[in-house]
Coordinates of C-alpha atoms in Angstrom, one line a residue:
Chain A
M1 CA 70.0 -34.6 -45.6
K2 CA 66.3 -33.7 -46.1
S3 CA 64.9 -34.6 -49.4
L4 CA 63.5 -32.0 -51.7
K5 CA 61.3 -32.4 -54.9
I6 CA 61.6 -30.0 -57.6
I7 CA 58.9 -30.4 -60.6
K8 CA 58.9 -28.7 -63.5
I9 CA 55.9 -28.5 -66.1
G10 CA 55.4 -27.1 -69.5
G11 CA 52.7 -25.8 -71.6
N12 CA 51.1 -29.3 -72.3
I13 CA 49.8 -29.0 -68.7
I14 CA 49.3 -25.4 -68.2
N15 CA 47.2 -25.1 -71.5
N16 CA 45.1 -27.9 -70.5
K17 CA 42.8 -27.1 -67.6
M18 CA 41.9 -30.6 -66.9
L19 CA 45.5 -31.8 -66.7
L20 CA 46.5 -28.8 -64.6
N21 CA 44.0 -29.3 -61.9
E22 CA 44.8 -33.0 -61.7
F23 CA 48.5 -32.1 -61.7
L24 CA 47.8 -29.6 -58.8
D25 CA 45.7 -32.1 -56.7
D26 CA 48.9 -34.3 -56.8
F27 CA 51.2 -31.7 -56.0
A28 CA 49.3 -30.2 -53.3
K29 CA 49.0 -33.9 -51.7
L30 CA 53.1 -34.2 -51.9
D31 CA 55.0 -34.0 -48.7
S32 CA 57.0 -30.6 -48.4
P33 CA 59.6 -29.3 -49.1
K34 CA 58.8 -29.3 -52.6
L35 CA 59.0 -26.4 -55.3
L36 CA 57.2 -25.9 -58.7
V37 CA 58.5 -24.5 -61.9
H38 CA 56.3 -23.7 -64.8
G39 CA 56.7 -22.2 -68.2
G40 CA 53.8 -20.9 -70.4
G41 CA 55.0 -20.1 -73.8
K42 CA 51.9 -20.7 -75.7
S43 CA 50.0 -18.2 -73.8
A44 CA 52.5 -15.4 -73.9
S45 CA 52.5 -15.8 -78.0
E46 CA 48.4 -15.8 -77.6
L47 CA 48.5 -12.4 -75.8
S48 CA 51.2 -11.0 -78.2
I49 CA 49.0 -12.0 -81.0
K50 CA 45.9 -10.2 -79.5
M51 CA 48.0 -7.2 -79.0
G52 CA 49.1 -7.2 -82.8
I53 CA 52.8 -8.0 -81.9
E54 CA 54.2 -11.1 -84.0
P55 CA 55.9 -13.5 -81.8
K56 CA 59.4 -13.9 -83.1
M57 CA 61.1 -17.4 -82.5
I58 CA 64.6 -18.3 -83.9
N59 CA 65.4 -22.3 -83.3
G60 CA 62.5 -22.8 -81.0
R61 CA 63.7 -19.8 -78.8
R62 CA 61.9 -16.7 -78.3
I63 CA 63.4 -13.1 -79.4
T64 CA 62.5 -11.2 -76.4
D65 CA 62.3 -7.4 -77.4
D66 CA 61.0 -4.8 -74.9
E67 CA 57.3 -5.2 -75.7
T68 CA 57.8 -9.0 -75.6
L69 CA 59.3 -8.9 -72.0
D70 CA 56.3 -7.1 -70.6
I71 CA 54.3 -9.7 -72.1
I72 CA 56.3 -12.6 -70.7
T73 CA 56.3 -10.7 -67.4
M74 CA 52.5 -10.4 -67.5
V75 CA 51.8 -13.7 -68.6
Y76 CA 54.2 -16.0 -66.9
G77 CA 54.6 -13.7 -63.9
G78 CA 51.0 -12.6 -63.4
K79 CA 48.4 -14.8 -65.0
I80 CA 49.7 -18.2 -65.0
N81 CA 51.8 -18.3 -61.5
K82 CA 49.0 -16.0 -59.6
N83 CA 46.5 -18.5 -60.8
I84 CA 48.5 -21.5 -59.7
V85 CA 49.2 -20.2 -56.4
A86 CA 45.5 -19.6 -55.9
Q87 CA 44.6 -23.0 -56.9
L88 CA 47.2 -24.4 -54.8
Q89 CA 45.8 -22.5 -51.7
A90 CA 42.3 -23.5 -52.6
R91 CA 43.7 -27.3 -52.0
N92 CA 45.2 -26.0 -48.5
S93 CA 48.8 -26.2 -50.2
N94 CA 50.7 -22.9 -48.8
S95 CA 52.9 -21.3 -51.6
V96 CA 54.3 -18.0 -52.8
G97 CA 54.8 -17.1 -56.6
F98 CA 58.4 -16.4 -57.2
S99 CA 60.2 -14.8 -60.3
G100 CA 64.3 -14.8 -60.2
A101 CA 64.0 -11.3 -59.0
D102 CA 61.9 -12.4 -55.8
G103 CA 64.4 -13.0 -53.1
N104 CA 67.2 -12.2 -55.5
S105 CA 66.8 -15.8 -56.0
I106 CA 68.0 -16.1 -59.8
V107 CA 70.6 -13.8 -61.3
A108 CA 71.5 -13.8 -65.1
I109 CA 73.0 -12.0 -67.8
K110 CA 71.3 -10.9 -70.8
R111 CA 72.7 -13.4 -73.5
P112 CA 75.4 -11.9 -75.4
V113 CA 74.8 -11.0 -79.0
K114 CA 76.6 -13.6 -81.4
D115 CA 74.8 -14.5 -84.6
I116 CA 71.5 -13.9 -83.2
D117 CA 70.1 -11.0 -80.8
Y118 CA 67.8 -12.6 -78.5
G119 CA 66.8 -9.5 -76.8
F120 CA 66.2 -9.7 -73.2
A121 CA 67.0 -13.5 -72.9
G122 CA 68.7 -14.3 -69.7
D123 CA 71.7 -16.7 -68.9
V124 CA 71.9 -17.8 -65.3
T125 CA 74.9 -16.8 -63.6
H126 CA 74.1 -17.4 -60.0
V127 CA 71.2 -18.7 -57.5
N128 CA 70.7 -17.5 -54.1
T129 CA 69.1 -20.1 -52.0
Q130 CA 68.7 -17.9 -48.8
T131 CA 64.9 -16.6 -49.3
I132 CA 63.8 -19.9 -51.0
N133 CA 65.3 -21.7 -48.1
V134 CA 63.2 -19.6 -45.5
L135 CA 60.3 -20.5 -47.4
L136 CA 60.9 -24.2 -47.9
Q137 CA 62.0 -24.4 -43.8
N138 CA 58.2 -23.3 -43.2
D139 CA 56.6 -25.7 -45.5
I140 CA 55.8 -23.0 -47.9
S141 CA 56.3 -24.0 -51.7
P142 CA 58.1 -21.5 -53.9
I143 CA 56.2 -21.3 -57.3
F144 CA 58.8 -20.2 -59.9
C145 CA 58.0 -18.8 -63.4
A146 CA 60.6 -18.5 -66.3
I147 CA 61.8 -15.0 -65.3
T148 CA 65.3 -13.9 -63.9
H149 CA 66.9 -10.6 -63.3
N150 CA 70.2 -9.1 -63.7
Q151 CA 70.5 -7.5 -60.2
N152 CA 70.3 -4.1 -61.8
G153 CA 66.6 -3.6 -62.4
Q154 CA 66.3 -5.5 -65.7
L155 CA 63.9 -8.5 -65.8
L156 CA 65.3 -11.4 -68.1
N157 CA 63.1 -14.0 -70.0
T158 CA 64.7 -17.5 -69.1
N159 CA 64.2 -20.9 -70.1
A160 CA 62.2 -22.6 -67.6
D161 CA 64.1 -26.1 -68.0
T162 CA 67.3 -24.1 -67.1
I163 CA 65.7 -22.6 -64.2
A164 CA 64.6 -25.8 -62.9
S165 CA 68.1 -27.2 -63.3
E166 CA 69.8 -24.2 -61.9
L167 CA 67.5 -24.4 -58.7
A168 CA 68.0 -28.0 -58.4
I169 CA 71.7 -27.8 -58.3
A170 CA 72.0 -24.7 -56.1
L171 CA 69.6 -26.3 -53.5
S172 CA 71.6 -29.5 -53.5
K173 CA 73.9 -28.0 -51.0
D174 CA 71.2 -28.5 -48.4
Y175 CA 68.9 -31.0 -49.9
K176 CA 69.0 -34.3 -51.5
V177 CA 67.2 -33.0 -54.5
S178 CA 65.0 -35.0 -57.1
L179 CA 64.3 -33.0 -60.2
Y180 CA 61.4 -34.0 -62.4
Y181 CA 60.5 -32.7 -65.9
C182 CA 57.0 -33.5 -66.8
F183 CA 56.3 -33.2 -70.6
E184 CA 53.9 -34.7 -73.1
K185 CA 55.5 -38.2 -73.3
N186 CA 56.4 -40.9 -70.8
G187 CA 60.1 -40.4 -71.3
V188 CA 62.6 -40.1 -73.8
L189 CA 61.5 -42.4 -76.4
K190 CA 63.3 -44.9 -78.7
S191 CA 60.7 -44.5 -81.1
I192 CA 58.6 -41.3 -81.0
E193 CA 55.6 -43.1 -82.4
D194 CA 55.7 -45.6 -79.6
D195 CA 54.9 -44.2 -76.3
D196 CA 55.9 -47.3 -74.5
S197 CA 59.4 -47.3 -76.0
V198 CA 60.8 -45.5 -72.9
I199 CA 64.6 -45.2 -72.3
E200 CA 64.6 -45.8 -68.8
H201 CA 68.2 -45.0 -68.0
I202 CA 70.7 -42.5 -69.5
N203 CA 74.1 -41.8 -68.6
N204 CA 76.9 -40.0 -70.5
Q205 CA 77.9 -42.8 -72.4
K206 CA 74.4 -43.9 -73.2
F207 CA 73.7 -40.4 -74.4
E208 CA 76.7 -40.5 -77.0
Q209 CA 75.2 -43.7 -78.2
L210 CA 72.0 -42.3 -78.5
K211 CA 73.1 -39.5 -80.6
K212 CA 75.5 -41.7 -83.0
E213 CA 72.5 -43.8 -83.5
G214 CA 70.2 -40.7 -84.2
I215 CA 67.7 -41.8 -81.9
I216 CA 68.0 -38.5 -79.9
H217 CA 67.8 -35.2 -82.0
D218 CA 66.5 -31.9 -82.2
G219 CA 64.7 -30.4 -79.0
M220 CA 65.5 -33.5 -76.9
L221 CA 69.4 -32.9 -77.4
P222 CA 69.6 -29.6 -74.8
K223 CA 66.8 -31.2 -72.4
I224 CA 69.0 -34.4 -72.1
H225 CA 72.3 -32.5 -71.9
N226 CA 70.5 -30.3 -68.9
C227 CA 69.7 -33.4 -67.0
L228 CA 73.1 -35.0 -67.3
Q229 CA 74.7 -31.8 -66.3
S230 CA 72.5 -31.4 -63.1
I231 CA 73.3 -34.9 -62.1
Q232 CA 77.2 -34.1 -62.6
K233 CA 76.7 -31.0 -60.5
G234 CA 75.1 -32.6 -57.5
V235 CA 71.3 -33.1 -57.9
A236 CA 70.4 -36.6 -56.5
T237 CA 68.2 -37.9 -59.3
V238 CA 66.8 -36.4 -62.3
H239 CA 63.7 -37.8 -64.4
I240 CA 61.8 -37.1 -67.5
G241 CA 58.0 -38.5 -67.8
N242 CA 54.5 -37.5 -67.8
N243 CA 52.6 -35.3 -65.4
K244 CA 51.8 -38.6 -63.1
M245 CA 55.5 -39.5 -63.0
P246 CA 56.7 -37.5 -59.7
F247 CA 53.7 -38.7 -57.7
E248 CA 53.6 -42.7 -58.4
Q249 CA 56.4 -45.1 -57.7
D250 CA 55.9 -47.7 -60.5
I251 CA 55.7 -45.3 -63.3
K252 CA 57.9 -45.8 -66.6
C253 CA 60.0 -42.7 -67.1
T254 CA 63.5 -41.6 -67.8
T255 CA 65.9 -41.6 -65.0
F256 CA 69.4 -39.8 -65.4
Q257 CA 72.5 -41.1 -63.5
Q258 CA 76.2 -40.4 -63.5
Chain Q
M1 CA 56.7 -4.1 -29.6
K2 CA 58.7 -4.0 -32.9
S3 CA 57.7 -1.1 -35.4
L4 CA 56.4 -1.9 -38.9
K5 CA 56.1 0.7 -41.7
I6 CA 53.4 -0.1 -44.4
I7 CA 53.5 2.1 -47.2
K8 CA 50.7 2.3 -50.1
I9 CA 51.7 4.0 -53.5
G10 CA 49.2 5.0 -56.1
G11 CA 49.3 5.5 -59.8
N12 CA 50.9 9.0 -59.5
I13 CA 54.1 7.2 -58.3
I14 CA 53.8 4.2 -60.3
N15 CA 53.3 5.8 -63.7
N16 CA 56.1 8.3 -63.3
K17 CA 59.5 6.7 -63.8
M18 CA 61.5 9.3 -62.0
L19 CA 59.2 9.5 -59.3
L20 CA 59.1 5.9 -58.8
N21 CA 62.8 5.6 -58.7
E22 CA 62.9 8.1 -56.2
F23 CA 60.4 6.3 -54.2
L24 CA 62.3 3.3 -54.4
D25 CA 65.5 4.8 -53.4
D26 CA 64.0 5.9 -50.2
F27 CA 62.1 2.7 -49.7
A28 CA 65.1 0.6 -50.0
K29 CA 67.0 2.8 -47.6
L30 CA 64.3 2.5 -44.8
D31 CA 65.0 0.0 -42.0
S32 CA 63.2 -3.2 -41.8
P33 CA 60.5 -4.3 -41.3
K34 CA 58.8 -2.7 -44.0
L35 CA 55.9 -3.7 -46.6
L36 CA 55.0 -2.0 -49.8
V37 CA 51.1 -1.8 -51.3
H38 CA 51.0 -0.7 -54.7
G39 CA 47.9 0.1 -57.1
G40 CA 48.2 0.6 -60.9
G41 CA 44.8 1.5 -62.4
K42 CA 45.9 3.4 -65.1
S43 CA 48.4 1.0 -66.4
A44 CA 45.4 -1.7 -66.4
S45 CA 43.2 0.7 -68.4
E46 CA 46.0 1.2 -71.1
L47 CA 46.9 -2.6 -71.6
S48 CA 42.7 -3.1 -71.9
I49 CA 42.6 -0.7 -74.8
K50 CA 45.2 -2.1 -76.5
M51 CA 43.6 -5.3 -76.3
G52 CA 40.4 -3.7 -77.7
I53 CA 38.6 -4.2 -74.1
E54 CA 36.8 -0.8 -73.2
P55 CA 37.7 -0.3 -69.3
K56 CA 34.4 0.1 -67.4
M57 CA 34.4 2.1 -64.1
I58 CA 31.3 2.9 -62.0
N59 CA 32.0 5.7 -59.1
G60 CA 35.5 5.3 -59.8
R61 CA 35.3 1.3 -59.2
R62 CA 36.2 -1.0 -62.1
I63 CA 33.9 -3.4 -63.5
T64 CA 36.0 -6.4 -63.2
D65 CA 34.9 -9.2 -65.9
D66 CA 36.7 -12.4 -66.7
E67 CA 38.9 -10.6 -69.2
T68 CA 39.5 -7.5 -66.9
L69 CA 40.6 -9.9 -64.1
D70 CA 43.1 -11.5 -66.5
I71 CA 44.3 -8.0 -67.3
I72 CA 44.4 -6.7 -63.8
T73 CA 46.5 -9.9 -62.8
M74 CA 49.1 -9.5 -65.4
V75 CA 49.3 -6.0 -65.0
Y76 CA 49.3 -5.4 -61.3
G77 CA 50.7 -9.1 -60.3
G78 CA 53.0 -9.3 -63.4
K79 CA 54.3 -6.1 -65.0
I80 CA 54.3 -3.6 -61.9
N81 CA 55.0 -6.1 -59.2
K82 CA 57.9 -7.6 -60.6
N83 CA 59.5 -4.7 -61.8
I84 CA 59.3 -3.0 -58.4
V85 CA 60.8 -6.2 -56.9
A86 CA 63.6 -6.3 -59.4
Q87 CA 64.3 -2.4 -58.9
L88 CA 64.4 -3.3 -55.1
Q89 CA 67.0 -5.8 -55.5
A90 CA 69.0 -3.6 -57.6
R91 CA 69.0 -1.2 -54.6
N92 CA 70.2 -4.4 -52.3
S93 CA 66.7 -4.5 -50.5
N94 CA 65.5 -7.9 -50.4
S95 CA 61.7 -8.1 -51.2
V96 CA 59.2 -10.7 -52.6
G97 CA 56.2 -10.0 -54.8
F98 CA 52.7 -10.8 -53.1
S99 CA 49.4 -11.0 -54.2
G100 CA 46.5 -12.0 -51.6
A101 CA 46.7 -15.6 -52.8
D102 CA 50.4 -15.7 -52.1
G103 CA 51.0 -17.2 -48.6
N104 CA 47.1 -17.2 -48.5
S105 CA 47.7 -13.8 -47.1
I106 CA 44.3 -11.9 -47.9
V107 CA 41.1 -13.7 -48.3
A108 CA 38.1 -11.8 -49.8
I109 CA 34.7 -12.7 -51.0
K110 CA 33.4 -11.8 -54.6
R111 CA 31.4 -8.4 -53.8
P112 CA 27.6 -9.2 -53.6
V113 CA 25.5 -7.8 -56.2
K114 CA 23.3 -5.3 -55.1
D115 CA 22.5 -2.1 -57.5
I116 CA 25.7 -2.7 -59.4
D117 CA 27.5 -6.0 -60.7
Y118 CA 31.3 -4.9 -59.9
G119 CA 32.5 -8.8 -61.1
F120 CA 35.6 -9.9 -59.9
A121 CA 36.0 -7.6 -57.1
G122 CA 36.8 -8.6 -53.9
D123 CA 36.0 -7.5 -50.4
V124 CA 38.4 -8.6 -47.8
T125 CA 37.0 -11.2 -45.3
H126 CA 40.4 -12.1 -43.5
V127 CA 44.2 -11.8 -43.5
N128 CA 46.6 -14.5 -42.7
T129 CA 49.8 -13.0 -41.1
Q130 CA 51.9 -16.2 -40.9
T131 CA 53.6 -16.1 -44.3
I132 CA 54.1 -12.4 -44.1
N133 CA 55.6 -12.8 -40.5
V134 CA 58.1 -15.4 -41.8
L135 CA 59.4 -12.7 -44.3
L136 CA 59.4 -9.9 -42.1
Q137 CA 61.4 -11.6 -39.5
N138 CA 63.8 -12.6 -42.0
D139 CA 64.1 -8.9 -43.2
I140 CA 62.5 -9.5 -46.4
S141 CA 59.9 -6.9 -47.7
P142 CA 56.6 -8.2 -49.3
I143 CA 55.5 -6.0 -52.0
F144 CA 51.7 -6.4 -52.2
C145 CA 49.7 -5.6 -55.5
A146 CA 45.9 -5.2 -55.2
I147 CA 45.0 -8.8 -55.8
T148 CA 43.3 -11.2 -53.3
H149 CA 41.5 -14.6 -53.5
N150 CA 38.6 -16.5 -52.1
Q151 CA 40.4 -19.5 -51.0
N152 CA 38.5 -21.4 -53.7
G153 CA 40.9 -20.8 -56.5
Q154 CA 39.5 -17.6 -57.5
L155 CA 41.6 -14.2 -58.0
L156 CA 39.7 -11.0 -57.0
N157 CA 40.4 -7.2 -57.9
T158 CA 40.7 -5.6 -54.6
N159 CA 41.1 -1.9 -53.7
A160 CA 44.9 -1.2 -52.8
D161 CA 43.7 1.3 -50.1
T162 CA 41.9 -1.5 -48.4
I163 CA 44.6 -3.9 -48.9
A164 CA 47.0 -1.7 -47.0
S165 CA 44.5 -0.9 -44.3
E166 CA 43.6 -4.7 -43.7
L167 CA 47.2 -5.6 -43.5
A168 CA 48.0 -2.9 -41.2
I169 CA 45.2 -3.9 -38.9
A170 CA 46.1 -7.7 -39.0
L171 CA 50.0 -6.8 -38.6
S172 CA 49.0 -4.7 -35.3
K173 CA 48.9 -7.9 -33.6
D174 CA 52.8 -8.3 -33.9
Y175 CA 54.0 -4.9 -34.6
K176 CA 53.5 -1.2 -33.9
V177 CA 52.2 -0.4 -37.5
S178 CA 52.7 2.9 -39.1
L179 CA 50.5 3.2 -42.2
Y180 CA 51.5 5.8 -44.9
Y181 CA 49.2 6.7 -47.9
C182 CA 51.3 8.4 -50.6
F183 CA 49.5 10.4 -53.2
E184 CA 49.7 13.3 -55.4
K185 CA 49.0 16.0 -52.6
N186 CA 50.9 16.8 -49.5
G187 CA 47.7 15.6 -47.3
V188 CA 44.1 16.3 -46.9
L189 CA 43.5 19.8 -48.0
K190 CA 41.5 22.7 -46.6
S191 CA 41.3 24.3 -50.0
I192 CA 42.1 21.8 -52.9
E193 CA 43.8 24.9 -55.0
D194 CA 46.5 25.4 -52.0
D195 CA 48.9 22.7 -51.3
D196 CA 50.1 24.0 -48.3
S197 CA 46.4 24.1 -46.4
V198 CA 47.2 20.7 -45.1
I199 CA 45.0 19.5 -42.0
E200 CA 47.3 18.2 -39.9
H201 CA 45.2 16.2 -37.5
I202 CA 42.1 14.4 -38.1
N203 CA 39.9 12.6 -35.8
N204 CA 36.4 11.3 -35.8
Q205 CA 34.9 14.7 -34.4
K206 CA 37.1 16.6 -36.8
F207 CA 36.0 14.3 -39.8
E208 CA 32.2 14.9 -39.1
Q209 CA 32.8 18.8 -38.8
L210 CA 34.9 18.7 -42.1
K211 CA 32.2 16.8 -44.0
K212 CA 29.5 19.2 -42.6
E213 CA 31.5 22.1 -43.8
G214 CA 31.8 20.5 -47.4
I215 CA 35.6 20.7 -47.0
I216 CA 35.8 16.8 -47.7
H217 CA 34.0 15.0 -50.5
D218 CA 34.2 12.7 -53.3
G219 CA 37.0 10.5 -53.4
M220 CA 38.6 11.6 -50.4
L221 CA 35.4 10.4 -48.0
P222 CA 36.2 6.7 -48.3
K223 CA 40.1 7.4 -48.2
I224 CA 39.7 9.1 -44.5
H225 CA 37.1 6.6 -43.5
N226 CA 39.5 4.0 -44.1
C227 CA 42.2 5.9 -42.3
L228 CA 40.1 6.6 -39.1
Q229 CA 38.7 2.6 -39.1
S230 CA 42.3 1.6 -39.4
I231 CA 43.3 3.7 -36.0
Q232 CA 40.3 2.2 -34.5
K233 CA 41.3 -1.3 -35.0
G234 CA 44.6 -1.1 -33.5
V235 CA 47.0 0.8 -36.2
A236 CA 49.4 2.9 -34.2
T237 CA 49.6 6.0 -36.7
V238 CA 47.7 6.8 -40.1
H239 CA 49.4 9.3 -42.5
I240 CA 48.4 10.8 -45.8
G241 CA 50.8 12.9 -47.7
N242 CA 53.3 13.0 -50.6
N243 CA 55.7 10.4 -51.5
K244 CA 58.5 11.8 -49.3
M245 CA 56.3 11.8 -46.2
P246 CA 57.0 8.3 -45.1
F247 CA 60.8 9.0 -45.1
E248 CA 61.3 12.5 -43.7
Q249 CA 60.4 13.5 -40.1
D250 CA 59.7 17.5 -40.3
I251 CA 57.2 17.2 -43.5
K252 CA 53.9 18.2 -43.2
C253 CA 51.1 15.6 -43.7
T254 CA 47.6 14.6 -42.4
T255 CA 47.8 12.3 -39.4
F256 CA 44.9 10.4 -37.9
Q257 CA 44.2 9.9 -34.3
Q258 CA 41.4 8.2 -32.0

């Protein structure tokens, strides 16, 4: 089975021109097949405020009303995505920008309203790998923004971490997938103040222990849950670390295992 | 040689939800291979005004400063493009949104400054058909917005009519291309008040005559010049007409010939 690297980058890289350039240099040099997923929340909030629309967040999740969905689509699918693609082409790395609607790649449902109405937020139901595979087989990298669709014409705002893991799981039928989550830390840390205190391996048992000890909490919980689930569903390896981690062999990061 | 239909739609369809739905119904039913090019100038100006940036036009062409380029990229490449793709997927028509940066498909240079500085406006220098062909061969329709890039990381705002004709010319190496420009009239009209006065055939000689008689002027001149040049450069047929014209055999329109 051929190997495939799927890399997810977030706001800390996207909103820092120097870091983004450095990352794209590395990504361009990486052997194909490869696939990139990007978020971009901060830029969407900035445009929102410019347009006089106050961004609404609950528990770190965006409430996506009609106007906000337009902003998300413009910023993620337009500004950030097209600029990344242009930057990769400048590095002779052939790529095509994707949302979940493109190639009918990622189908989602509008999140059912329980306590909170998240608006046009998408929960992924299905990944179609056919069009993605056509590109990967031709050494063209799909560059995914965090948007899905409901196959009925409705775009949906979707968590970028989820998009990366759903793609990784679905593409594991055809590839030995390594999934990399790049963020602002060197990995999952034992002590948030000590950037060297990386927990190098996490499995289900270790996760339960870390939760019990109160070492992992808040935003990291769904992230780690995501990683462990990806492994359980067939992804070969999952890593959390800094923006150099997917490209260098001997860099410390957190690796997830069954 | 296989046939390929390239259809360009402008603001009159994009800004009218009913017309757009009708057009996408027709486009979805059309046999592959097919390719769509869309403009969307009016929506860009609307967002511009919302953000407190006055759109600047000279001779009907937009002056694209840094902020305006962002708006163009967001509206054309994001909002309009992704919504069209989602609408086509809802009609079981597989498509992928493209700018000229995607697949390194359309390379342009920033328009040289003579009398007027158009800013980040692109003049097309080269079309790479490789990635487009990969999709067309797999019955996936590329949906192009009117953005190109300079292969050095810079996106450029580019006339949608030009994009359609440059794609048509380049793809004529591999396909018998029919190029359709849909707009608000039934074709090039003898009398602007009479929508039935369609001039059914135009060649170089007829064009000169029509110019002399003052029947064609203003905005139509570059449009027709574009069409005749496409024919000269290898496109099989070029048509100007209404939004039903690419889909119905017996509809009146203007057809261009050598």
